[in-house]
PDB file of C-alpha atoms and ligand atoms in Angstrom:
ATOM      1  CA  MET A   1       0.115   0.048   0.127  1.00  0.00           C
ATOM      2  CA  ALA A   2       1.404   3.450  -0.962  1.00  0.00           C
ATOM      3  CA  ASN A   3       1.487   5.416   1.841  1.00  0.00           C
ATOM      4  CA  CYS A   4       1.945   2.968   4.761  1.00  0.00           C
ATOM      5  CA  VAL A   5       4.773   3.661   6.712  1.00  0.00           C
ATOM      6  CA  PHE A   6       5.221  -0.797   7.475  1.00  0.00           C
ATOM      7  CA  CYS A   7       4.737  -1.474   4.380  1.00  0.00           C
ATOM      8  CA  ARG A   8       6.999   1.110   3.358  1.00  0.00           C
ATOM      9  CA  ILE A   9      10.072  -0.338   5.579  1.00  0.00           C
ATOM     10  CA  VAL A  10       9.029  -4.034   4.492  1.00  0.00           C
ATOM     11  CA  ALA A  11      10.325  -2.688   1.230  1.00  0.00           C
ATOM     12  CA  GLY A  12      13.254  -1.189   2.460  1.00  0.00           C
ATOM     13  CA  GLU A  13      12.432   2.360   1.216  1.00  0.00           C
ATOM     14  CA  ILE A  14      12.119   3.029   5.009  1.00  0.00           C
ATOM     15  CA  PRO A  15      15.136   1.964   6.703  1.00  0.00           C
ATOM     16  CA  SER A  16      14.769  -0.324  10.169  1.00  0.00           C
ATOM     17  CA  THR A  17      16.833  -2.094  12.479  1.00  0.00           C
ATOM     18  CA  LYS A  18      16.016  -5.571  11.999  1.00  0.00           C
ATOM     19  CA  VAL A  19      15.565  -8.218  14.631  1.00  0.00           C
ATOM     20  CA  PHE A  20      14.260 -10.921  12.661  1.00  0.00           C
ATOM     21  CA  GLU A  21      12.570 -11.860   8.982  1.00  0.00           C
ATOM     22  CA  ASN A  22      11.319 -15.006   7.436  1.00  0.00           C
ATOM     23  CA  ASP A  23       9.068 -14.793   3.990  1.00  0.00           C
ATOM     24  CA  GLU A  24       6.173 -13.887   6.565  1.00  0.00           C
ATOM     25  CA  VAL A  25       6.621 -11.377   8.753  1.00  0.00           C
ATOM     26  CA  LEU A  26       9.283  -8.980   9.320  1.00  0.00           C
ATOM     27  CA  ALA A  27      10.322  -7.592  13.325  1.00  0.00           C
ATOM     28  CA  PHE A  28      12.071  -4.282  13.867  1.00  0.00           C
ATOM     29  CA  ARG A  29      12.991  -2.118  16.216  1.00  0.00           C
ATOM     30  CA  ASP A  30      10.113   0.597  16.964  1.00  0.00           C
ATOM     31  CA  ILE A  31      11.663   4.347  16.683  1.00  0.00           C
ATOM     32  CA  ALA A  32       9.837   5.398  19.464  1.00  0.00           C
ATOM     33  CA  PRO A  33      10.499   2.321  22.567  1.00  0.00           C
ATOM     34  CA  GLN A  34       8.910   2.127  25.914  1.00  0.00           C
ATOM     35  CA  ALA A  35      10.589  -0.711  27.243  1.00  0.00           C
ATOM     36  CA  PRO A  36      14.076  -1.681  26.835  1.00  0.00           C
ATOM     37  CA  VAL A  37      12.670  -3.639  24.465  1.00  0.00           C
ATOM     38  CA  HIS A  38      10.221  -2.884  21.999  1.00  0.00           C
ATOM     39  CA  VAL A  39       9.843  -4.928  18.822  1.00  0.00           C
ATOM     40  CA  LEU A  40       7.228  -4.763  16.158  1.00  0.00           C
ATOM     41  CA  VAL A  41       6.197  -7.622  14.118  1.00  0.00           C
ATOM     42  CA  VAL A  42       3.957  -6.493  11.296  1.00  0.00           C
ATOM     43  CA  PRO A  43       3.204  -9.293   8.696  1.00  0.00           C
ATOM     44  CA  ARG A  44       4.771  -8.523   4.784  1.00  0.00           C
ATOM     45  CA  LYS A  45       1.470  -8.394   2.996  1.00  0.00           C
ATOM     46  CA  HIS A  46      -0.464  -5.252   3.907  1.00  0.00           C
ATOM     47  CA  VAL A  47      -3.448  -5.801   6.196  1.00  0.00           C
ATOM     48  CA  ASP A  48      -5.195  -2.859   8.182  1.00  0.00           C
ATOM     49  CA  SER A  49      -5.746  -4.832  11.278  1.00  0.00           C
ATOM     50  CA  VAL A  50      -7.092  -8.072  13.147  1.00  0.00           C
ATOM     51  CA  GLN A  51     -10.495  -7.069  11.613  1.00  0.00           C
ATOM     52  CA  GLY A  52      -8.978  -6.887   8.372  1.00  0.00           C
ATOM     53  CA  MET A  53      -7.355 -10.640   8.280  1.00  0.00           C
ATOM     54  CA  GLU A  54      -8.660 -12.320   5.301  1.00  0.00           C
ATOM     55  CA  GLU A  55      -6.383 -15.655   6.204  1.00  0.00           C
ATOM     56  CA  ALA A  56      -6.404 -16.775   9.948  1.00  0.00           C
ATOM     57  CA  GLY A  57      -2.601 -18.082   8.883  1.00  0.00           C
ATOM     58  CA  VAL A  58      -1.851 -14.255   9.065  1.00  0.00           C
ATOM     59  CA  ALA A  59      -2.686 -13.851  13.119  1.00  0.00           C
ATOM     60  CA  ALA A  60      -0.852 -17.485  13.261  1.00  0.00           C
ATOM     61  CA  ALA A  61       2.567 -16.167  11.292  1.00  0.00           C
ATOM     62  CA  LEU A  62       2.566 -12.649  13.238  1.00  0.00           C
ATOM     63  CA  LEU A  63       2.936 -15.062  16.594  1.00  0.00           C
ATOM     64  CA  ARG A  64       5.748 -17.207  15.188  1.00  0.00           C
ATOM     65  CA  GLY A  65       7.527 -14.121  14.816  1.00  0.00           C
ATOM     66  CA  VAL A  66       6.899 -12.504  18.613  1.00  0.00           C
ATOM     67  CA  ALA A  67       7.959 -16.206  19.339  1.00  0.00           C
ATOM     68  CA  ALA A  68      11.363 -15.773  17.525  1.00  0.00           C
ATOM     69  CA  VAL A  69      11.634 -12.159  18.595  1.00  0.00           C
ATOM     70  CA  ALA A  70      11.368 -12.825  22.122  1.00  0.00           C
ATOM     71  CA  GLU A  71      14.058 -15.657  21.788  1.00  0.00           C
ATOM     72  CA  LYS A  72      16.085 -13.644  20.115  1.00  0.00           C
ATOM     73  CA  GLU A  73      16.714 -10.902  22.503  1.00  0.00           C
ATOM     74  CA  GLY A  74      16.567 -13.519  25.537  1.00  0.00           C
ATOM     75  CA  LEU A  75      13.072 -12.677  27.104  1.00  0.00           C
ATOM     76  CA  LYS A  76      11.294 -15.090  29.016  1.00  0.00           C
ATOM     77  CA  SER A  77       8.684 -12.575  29.948  1.00  0.00           C
ATOM     78  CA  PHE A  78       7.739 -10.339  27.516  1.00  0.00           C
ATOM     79  CA  ARG A  79       4.150  -8.415  26.754  1.00  0.00           C
ATOM     80  CA  THR A  80       2.066  -8.719  23.048  1.00  0.00           C
ATOM     81  CA  ILE A  81       0.000  -5.895  22.274  1.00  0.00           C
ATOM     82  CA  MET A  82      -1.810  -5.143  19.078  1.00  0.00           C
ATOM     83  CA  ASN A  83      -4.265  -2.077  19.204  1.00  0.00           C
ATOM     84  CA  THR A  84      -6.912  -1.932  16.680  1.00  0.00           C
ATOM     85  CA  GLY A  85      -8.539   1.203  15.620  1.00  0.00           C
ATOM     86  CA  ALA A  86      -7.705   4.887  16.592  1.00  0.00           C
ATOM     87  CA  GLU A  87      -9.296   4.426  19.763  1.00  0.00           C
ATOM     88  CA  SER A  88      -6.668   1.591  21.266  1.00  0.00           C
ATOM     89  CA  GLY A  89      -3.962   3.907  20.324  1.00  0.00           C
ATOM     90  CA  GLN A  90      -3.573   1.908  16.899  1.00  0.00           C
ATOM     91  CA  THR A  91      -1.812   5.145  14.545  1.00  0.00           C
ATOM     92  CA  VAL A  92       0.101   2.786  12.241  1.00  0.00           C
ATOM     93  CA  PHE A  93      -3.057   1.135  10.112  1.00  0.00           C
ATOM     94  CA  HIS A  94      -0.642  -2.018   8.864  1.00  0.00           C
ATOM     95  CA  PHE A  95      -1.315  -5.485  11.258  1.00  0.00           C
ATOM     96  CA  HIS A  96       1.394  -5.441  14.075  1.00  0.00           C
ATOM     97  CA  ALA A  97       2.173  -7.008  16.972  1.00  0.00           C
ATOM     98  CA  HIS A  98       4.299  -4.819  20.010  1.00  0.00           C
ATOM     99  CA  VAL A  99       6.553  -7.044  21.255  1.00  0.00           C
ATOM    100  CA  LEU A 100       7.766  -5.369  24.994  1.00  0.00           C
ATOM    101  CA  GLY A 101      10.505  -6.615  27.511  1.00  0.00           C
ATOM    102  CA  GLY A 102      13.121  -5.702  29.400  1.00  0.00           C
ATOM    103  CA  ARG A 103      10.898  -4.044  32.427  1.00  0.00           C
ATOM    104  CA  LYS A 104       8.563  -5.009  34.870  1.00  0.00           C
ATOM    105  CA  MET A 105       5.208  -3.935  33.065  1.00  0.00           C
ATOM    106  CA  LYS A 106       2.444  -1.834  34.684  1.00  0.00           C
ATOM    107  CA  ALA A 107      -1.315  -3.240  34.891  1.00  0.00           C
ATOM    108  CA  MET A 108      -2.978  -3.134  31.737  1.00  0.00           C
ATOM    109  CA  GLY A 109      -5.112   0.085  31.695  1.00  0.00           C
TER     110      GLY A 109
HETATM  111  P1  LIG B   1       0.357   1.834  16.692  1.00  0.00           P
HETATM  112  O1  LIG B   1       0.431   2.671  17.807  1.00  0.00           O
HETATM  113  O2  LIG B   1      -0.230   1.799  15.475  1.00  0.00           O
HETATM  114  O3  LIG B   1      -0.033   0.457  18.035  1.00  0.00           O
HETATM  115  O4  LIG B   1       2.105   1.194  16.982  1.00  0.00           O
HETATM  116  C1  LIG B   1       2.483   1.582  15.621  1.00  0.00           C
HETATM  117  C2  LIG B   1       3.926   2.047  16.169  1.00  0.00           C
HETATM  118  O5  LIG B   1       5.010   2.603  15.249  1.00  0.00           O
HETATM  119  C3  LIG B   1       4.880   3.046  17.302  1.00  0.00           C
HETATM  120  O6  LIG B   1       4.876   2.553  18.301  1.00  0.00           O
HETATM  121  C4  LIG B   1       5.602   4.361  16.634  1.00  0.00           C
HETATM  122  O7  LIG B   1       6.561   4.354  17.188  1.00  0.00           O
HETATM  123  C5  LIG B   1       6.187   3.335  15.560  1.00  0.00           C
HETATM  124  N1  LIG B   1       6.604   3.888  14.285  1.00  0.00           N
HETATM  125  C6  LIG B   1       5.880   4.571  13.660  1.00  0.00           C
HETATM  126  N2  LIG B   1       6.732   4.902  12.686  1.00  0.00           N
HETATM  127  C7  LIG B   1       8.066   4.880  12.342  1.00  0.00           C
HETATM  128  C8  LIG B   1       8.776   3.847  11.278  1.00  0.00           C
HETATM  129  O8  LIG B   1       9.268   4.696  10.765  1.00  0.00           O
HETATM  130  N3  LIG B   1       9.830   2.958  12.004  1.00  0.00           N
HETATM  131  C9  LIG B   1      10.012   2.305  13.217  1.00  0.00           C
HETATM  132  N4  LIG B   1      10.619   1.565  13.110  1.00  0.00           N
HETATM  133  N5  LIG B   1       8.549   2.618  13.698  1.00  0.00           N
HETATM  134  C10 LIG B   1       7.375   3.286  13.672  1.00  0.00           C
HETATM  135 ZN1  LIG B   2       1.192  -1.527   4.691  1.00  0.00          ZN
END
């Protein structure tokens, strides 16, 4: 998708610090980290959010990417967040999972 920042990162048009990649997903460090480890896992193929997901395989690929990131970063405990819609805090409308770790997390709110 032309104006999508994560599509442009997947295409290599915007630089990113890659943590993991395979045929289905790319994982890279968040530009504004909220924890010592803050990595985003995105499907290579554009999907707006979990609500735009037509194939359940996208979710499986994303979660396998999350596990690979945790393994690579040596995280035994971490939080995974997927925002959907502006009210939830979604700002980039290309489906992604945040992997946050390296500090104690606060209660959900
Ligand atoms: P959302 O708020 O949509 O769940 O998460 C989007 C995330 O993407 C934010 O945490 C934001 O810091 C990150 N982000 C936005 N633009 C860029 C970028 O160009 N590069 C990287 N690495 N992260 C970005
Ligand atoms: Zn996209």
